[in-house]
Tab-separated table of C-alpha atoms in Angstrom:
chain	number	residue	atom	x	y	z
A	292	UNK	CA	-11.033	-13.522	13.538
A	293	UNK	CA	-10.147	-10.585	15.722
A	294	UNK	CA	-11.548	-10.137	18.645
A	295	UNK	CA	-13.643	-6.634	19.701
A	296	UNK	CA	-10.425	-5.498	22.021
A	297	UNK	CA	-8.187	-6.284	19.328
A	298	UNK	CA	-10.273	-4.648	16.571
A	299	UNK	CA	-10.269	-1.261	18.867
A	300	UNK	CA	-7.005	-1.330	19.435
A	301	UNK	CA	-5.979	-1.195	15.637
A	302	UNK	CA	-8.629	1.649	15.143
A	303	UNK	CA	-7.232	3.646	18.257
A	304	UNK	CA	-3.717	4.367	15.961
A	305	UNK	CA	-5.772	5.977	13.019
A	306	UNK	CA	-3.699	9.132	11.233
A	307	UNK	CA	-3.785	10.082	8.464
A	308	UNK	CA	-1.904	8.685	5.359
A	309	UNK	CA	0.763	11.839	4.645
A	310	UNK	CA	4.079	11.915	2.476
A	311	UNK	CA	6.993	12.200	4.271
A	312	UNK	CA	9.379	14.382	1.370
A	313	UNK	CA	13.121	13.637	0.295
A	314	UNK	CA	13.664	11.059	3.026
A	315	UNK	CA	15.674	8.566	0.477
A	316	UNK	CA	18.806	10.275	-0.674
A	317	UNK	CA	19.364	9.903	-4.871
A	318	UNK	CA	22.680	7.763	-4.230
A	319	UNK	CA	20.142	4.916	-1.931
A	320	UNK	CA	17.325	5.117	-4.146
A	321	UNK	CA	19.995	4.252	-6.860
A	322	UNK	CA	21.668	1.744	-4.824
A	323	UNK	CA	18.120	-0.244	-4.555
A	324	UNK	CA	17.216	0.296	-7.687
A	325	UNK	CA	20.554	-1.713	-8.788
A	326	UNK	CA	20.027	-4.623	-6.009
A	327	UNK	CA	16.504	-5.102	-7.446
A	328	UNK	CA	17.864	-5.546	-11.500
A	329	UNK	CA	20.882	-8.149	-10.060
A	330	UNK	CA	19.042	-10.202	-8.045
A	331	UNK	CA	18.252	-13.374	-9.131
A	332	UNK	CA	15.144	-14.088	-6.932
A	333	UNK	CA	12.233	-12.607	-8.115
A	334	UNK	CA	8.759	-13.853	-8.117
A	335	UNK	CA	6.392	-13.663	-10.921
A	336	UNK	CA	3.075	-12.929	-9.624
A	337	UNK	CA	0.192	-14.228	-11.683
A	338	UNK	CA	-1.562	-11.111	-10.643
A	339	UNK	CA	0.815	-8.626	-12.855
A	340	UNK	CA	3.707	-7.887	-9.848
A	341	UNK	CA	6.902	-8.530	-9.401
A	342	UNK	CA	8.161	-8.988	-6.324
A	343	UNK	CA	11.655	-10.163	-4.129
A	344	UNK	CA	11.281	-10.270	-0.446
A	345	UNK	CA	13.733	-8.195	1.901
A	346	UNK	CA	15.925	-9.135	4.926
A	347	UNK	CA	16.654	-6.191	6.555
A	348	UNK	CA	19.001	-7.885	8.617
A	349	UNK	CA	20.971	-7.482	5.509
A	350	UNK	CA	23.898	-4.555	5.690
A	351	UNK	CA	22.585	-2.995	2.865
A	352	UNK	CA	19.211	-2.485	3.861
A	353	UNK	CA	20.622	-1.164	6.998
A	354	UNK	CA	19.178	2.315	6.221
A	355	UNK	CA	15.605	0.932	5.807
A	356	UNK	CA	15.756	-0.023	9.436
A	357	UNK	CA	16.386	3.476	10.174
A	358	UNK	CA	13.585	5.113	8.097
A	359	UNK	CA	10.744	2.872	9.686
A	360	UNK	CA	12.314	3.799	13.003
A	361	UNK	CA	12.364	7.448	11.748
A	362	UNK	CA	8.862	7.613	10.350
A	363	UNK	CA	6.777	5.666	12.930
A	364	UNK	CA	9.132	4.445	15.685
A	365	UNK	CA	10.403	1.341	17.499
A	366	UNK	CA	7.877	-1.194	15.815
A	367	UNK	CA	8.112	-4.721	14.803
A	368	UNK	CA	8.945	-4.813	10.727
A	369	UNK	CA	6.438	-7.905	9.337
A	370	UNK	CA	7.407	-7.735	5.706
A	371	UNK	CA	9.288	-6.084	3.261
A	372	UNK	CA	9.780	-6.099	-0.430
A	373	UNK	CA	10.391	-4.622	-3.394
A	374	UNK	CA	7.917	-4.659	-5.833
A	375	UNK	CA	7.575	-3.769	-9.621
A	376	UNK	CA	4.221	-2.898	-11.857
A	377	UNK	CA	3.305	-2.390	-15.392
A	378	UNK	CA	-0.431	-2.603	-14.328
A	379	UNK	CA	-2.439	0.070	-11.585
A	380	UNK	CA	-3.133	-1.619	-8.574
A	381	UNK	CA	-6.519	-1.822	-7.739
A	382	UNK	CA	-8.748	-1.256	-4.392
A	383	UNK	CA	-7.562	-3.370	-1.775
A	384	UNK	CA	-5.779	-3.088	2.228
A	385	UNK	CA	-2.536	-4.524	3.435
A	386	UNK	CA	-4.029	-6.448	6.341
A	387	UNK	CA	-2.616	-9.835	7.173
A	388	UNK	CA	-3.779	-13.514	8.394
A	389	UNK	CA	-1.197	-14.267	10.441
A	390	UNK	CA	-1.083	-11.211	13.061
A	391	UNK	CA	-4.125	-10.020	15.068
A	392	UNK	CA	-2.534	-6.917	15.238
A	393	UNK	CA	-1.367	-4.533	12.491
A	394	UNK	CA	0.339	-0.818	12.263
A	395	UNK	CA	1.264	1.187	9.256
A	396	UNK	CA	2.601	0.671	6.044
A	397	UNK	CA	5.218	2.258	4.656
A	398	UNK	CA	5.699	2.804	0.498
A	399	UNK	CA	8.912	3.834	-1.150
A	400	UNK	CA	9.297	4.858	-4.627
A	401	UNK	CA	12.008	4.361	-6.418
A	402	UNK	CA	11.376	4.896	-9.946
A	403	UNK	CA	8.597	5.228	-12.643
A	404	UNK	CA	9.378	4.893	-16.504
A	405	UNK	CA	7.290	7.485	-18.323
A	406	UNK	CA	4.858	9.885	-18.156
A	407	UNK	CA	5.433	13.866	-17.537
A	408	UNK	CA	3.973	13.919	-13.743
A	409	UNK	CA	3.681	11.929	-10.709
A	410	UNK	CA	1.708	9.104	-10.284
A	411	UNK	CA	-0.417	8.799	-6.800
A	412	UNK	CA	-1.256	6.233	-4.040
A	413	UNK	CA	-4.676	7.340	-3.391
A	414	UNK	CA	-6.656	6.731	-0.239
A	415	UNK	CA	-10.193	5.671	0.686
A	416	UNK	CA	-11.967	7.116	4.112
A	417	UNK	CA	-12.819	3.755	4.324
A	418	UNK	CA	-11.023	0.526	6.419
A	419	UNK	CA	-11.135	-3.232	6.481
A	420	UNK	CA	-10.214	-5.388	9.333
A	421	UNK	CA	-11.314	-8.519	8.566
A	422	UNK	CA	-8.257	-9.650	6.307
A	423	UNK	CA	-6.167	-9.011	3.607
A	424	UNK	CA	-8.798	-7.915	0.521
A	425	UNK	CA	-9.302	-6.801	-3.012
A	426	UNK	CA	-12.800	-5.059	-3.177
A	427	UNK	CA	-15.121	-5.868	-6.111
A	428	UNK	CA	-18.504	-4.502	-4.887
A	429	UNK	CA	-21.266	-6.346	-7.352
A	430	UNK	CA	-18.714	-9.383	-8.072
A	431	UNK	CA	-15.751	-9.942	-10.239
A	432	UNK	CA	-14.677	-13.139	-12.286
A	433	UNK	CA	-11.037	-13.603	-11.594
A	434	UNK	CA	-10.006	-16.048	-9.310
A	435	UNK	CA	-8.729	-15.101	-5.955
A	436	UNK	CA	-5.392	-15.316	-4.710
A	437	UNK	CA	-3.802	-14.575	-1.289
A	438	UNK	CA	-6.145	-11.596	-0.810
A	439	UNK	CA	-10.009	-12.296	-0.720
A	440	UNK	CA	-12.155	-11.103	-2.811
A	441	UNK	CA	-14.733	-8.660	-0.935
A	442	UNK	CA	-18.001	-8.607	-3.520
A	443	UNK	CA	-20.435	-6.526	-1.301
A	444	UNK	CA	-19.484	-3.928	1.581
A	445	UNK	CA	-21.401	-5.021	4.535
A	446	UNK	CA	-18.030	-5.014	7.025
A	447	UNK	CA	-16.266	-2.159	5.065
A	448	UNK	CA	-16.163	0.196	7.571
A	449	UNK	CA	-17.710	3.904	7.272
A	450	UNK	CA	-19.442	3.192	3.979
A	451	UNK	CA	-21.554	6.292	2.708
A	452	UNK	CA	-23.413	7.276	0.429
A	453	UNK	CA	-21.890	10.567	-0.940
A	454	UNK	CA	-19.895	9.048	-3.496
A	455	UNK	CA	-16.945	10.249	-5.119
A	456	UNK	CA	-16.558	13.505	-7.370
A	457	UNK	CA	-16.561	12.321	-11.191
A	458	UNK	CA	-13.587	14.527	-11.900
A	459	UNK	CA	-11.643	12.534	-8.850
A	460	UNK	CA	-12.644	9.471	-10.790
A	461	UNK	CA	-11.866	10.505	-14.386
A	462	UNK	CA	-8.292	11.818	-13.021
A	463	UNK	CA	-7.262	8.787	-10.648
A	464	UNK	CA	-9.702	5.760	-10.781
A	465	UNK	CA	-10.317	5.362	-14.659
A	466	UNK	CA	-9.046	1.748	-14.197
A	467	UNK	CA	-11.988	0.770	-11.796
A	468	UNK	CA	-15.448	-0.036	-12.444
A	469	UNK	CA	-17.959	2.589	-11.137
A	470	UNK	CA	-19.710	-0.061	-9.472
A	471	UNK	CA	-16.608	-1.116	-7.274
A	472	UNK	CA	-16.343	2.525	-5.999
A	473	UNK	CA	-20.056	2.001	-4.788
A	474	UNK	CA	-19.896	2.907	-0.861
A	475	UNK	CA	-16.667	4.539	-0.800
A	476	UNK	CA	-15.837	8.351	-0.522
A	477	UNK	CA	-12.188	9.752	-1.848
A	478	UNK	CA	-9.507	10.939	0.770
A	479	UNK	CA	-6.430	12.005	-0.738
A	480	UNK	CA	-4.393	11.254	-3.700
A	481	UNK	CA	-0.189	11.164	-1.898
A	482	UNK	CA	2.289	11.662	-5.143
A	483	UNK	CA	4.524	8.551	-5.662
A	484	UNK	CA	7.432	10.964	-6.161
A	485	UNK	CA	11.205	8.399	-5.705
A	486	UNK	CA	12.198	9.958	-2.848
A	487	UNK	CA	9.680	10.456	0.065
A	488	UNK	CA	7.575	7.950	1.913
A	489	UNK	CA	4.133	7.601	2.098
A	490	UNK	CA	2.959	6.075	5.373
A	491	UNK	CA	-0.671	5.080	5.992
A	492	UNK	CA	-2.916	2.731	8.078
A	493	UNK	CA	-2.329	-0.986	6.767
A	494	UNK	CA	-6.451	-1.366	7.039
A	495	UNK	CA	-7.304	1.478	4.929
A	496	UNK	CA	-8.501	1.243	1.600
A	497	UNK	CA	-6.203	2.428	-1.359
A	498	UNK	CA	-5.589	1.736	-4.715
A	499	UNK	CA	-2.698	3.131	-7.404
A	500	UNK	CA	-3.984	5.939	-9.626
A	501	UNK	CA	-4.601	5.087	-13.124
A	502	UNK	CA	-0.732	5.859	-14.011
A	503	UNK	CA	-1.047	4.348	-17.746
A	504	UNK	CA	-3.133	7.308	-18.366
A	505	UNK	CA	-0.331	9.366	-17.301
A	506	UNK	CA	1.685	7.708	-19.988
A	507	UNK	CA	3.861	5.801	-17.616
A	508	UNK	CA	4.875	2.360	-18.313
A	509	UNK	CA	5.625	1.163	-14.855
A	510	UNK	CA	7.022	1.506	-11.465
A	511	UNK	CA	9.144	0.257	-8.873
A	512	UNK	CA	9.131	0.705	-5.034
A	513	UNK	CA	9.501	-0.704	-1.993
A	514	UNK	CA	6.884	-1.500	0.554
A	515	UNK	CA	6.995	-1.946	4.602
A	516	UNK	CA	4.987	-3.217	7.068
A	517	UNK	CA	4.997	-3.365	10.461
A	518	UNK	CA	2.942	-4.173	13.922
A	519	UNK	CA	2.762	-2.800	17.198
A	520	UNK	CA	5.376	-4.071	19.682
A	521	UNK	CA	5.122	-3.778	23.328
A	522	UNK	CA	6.514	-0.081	23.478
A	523	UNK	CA	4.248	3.097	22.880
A	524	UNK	CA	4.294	4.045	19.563
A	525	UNK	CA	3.975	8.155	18.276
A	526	UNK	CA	3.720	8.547	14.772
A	527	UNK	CA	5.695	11.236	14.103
């Protein structure tokens, strides 16, 4: 559990999730695309994912280092990995156990198979910091996994009534049940165009856009994450 301090101190970095455009040159993207189809470690998540962790102590992921330094400055990098979908993610944060203390994540797409437009990473005005979650509001019977399963939104924070726009549902959140949305209000949809970055708060509620609507098969990025270190951090 976080302590009150702790839990203010996460909230007091809030911005707002934004795209950074054309930050990953064609010839990298390529290049990652390529170490992700050769390498011979990739795990099989029972949830739909695929995944292969990241050393970016590694010379090749040299410019990685760079970009996180670039888009948020001189912070501690927790995790990194590539990751590959056939299946829309669905509402959930990208808090973790092990740290009291967590910054932004950082998606990079690499390449989507399909489809005539852009799939999004859409965003929630809502935030979690009590863990690493999937949200289900009224229950769900799958079983849980590494991220708990959040059934009613008591310690979501910011919760309202308003609801979300039936059009913003129909166009990005056909995958989810109604009753899940329950609570939450619609911030932005960010286009997961291979190329730019999308950087948001780890705590804040998102979800992938119903892409197989779109047409589009699946996808492959990479995501980033990363914690505070002793310095004072400017998002740029």
């Amino acid at each position: 559990m976080r302590t009150q301090q702790e839990r203010q101190s996460i909230i007091d970095t809030f911005s707002e999730p934004v795209s950074f455009e054309n930050v990953v040159s064609n010839d990298y993207q390529m290049l990652l695309r390529t170490e992700f189809d050769k390498r011979q470690d990739k795990i099989y998540k029972n949830t739909g994912p695929v995944t292969i962790n990241i050393d970016l102590d590694e010379p090749q992921y040299a410019p990685l280092n760079e970009l996180v330094y670039q888009l948020v400055g001189d912070v501690d990098i927790t995790a990194a990995f590539f990751f590959y979908t056939n299946k829309p993610h669905i509402i959930h944060n990208d808090d973790t156990y092990e740290l009291p203390k967590v910054f932004k994540g950082i998606t990079i797409p690499l390449e989507y198979i399909g489809g005539t437009s852009y799939p999004s990473l859409c965003f929630f005005h809502q935030y979690y910091l009590e863990g690493p979650s999937k949200f289900f509001n009224g229950g769900v019977d799958f079983p849980e996994h590494y991220n708990k399963h959040v059934t009613e939104y008591s310690q979501v924070q910011d919760t309202s009534n308003t609801g979300i726009p039936e059009v913003v549902r129909l166009k990005y959140l056909s995958h989810l049940k109604s009753i899940w949305l329950e609570g939450l209000t619609f911030d932005r949809a960010l286009p997961w165009k291979p190329g730019n970055a999308l950087v948001f708060d780890s705590v804040r509620l998102h979800c992938a856009s119903n892409f197989l609507q779109q047409g589009i098969k699946s996808k492959l990025g990479i995501s980033i994450f990363t914690k505070l270190n002793d310095g004072v951090i400017d998002v740029q």
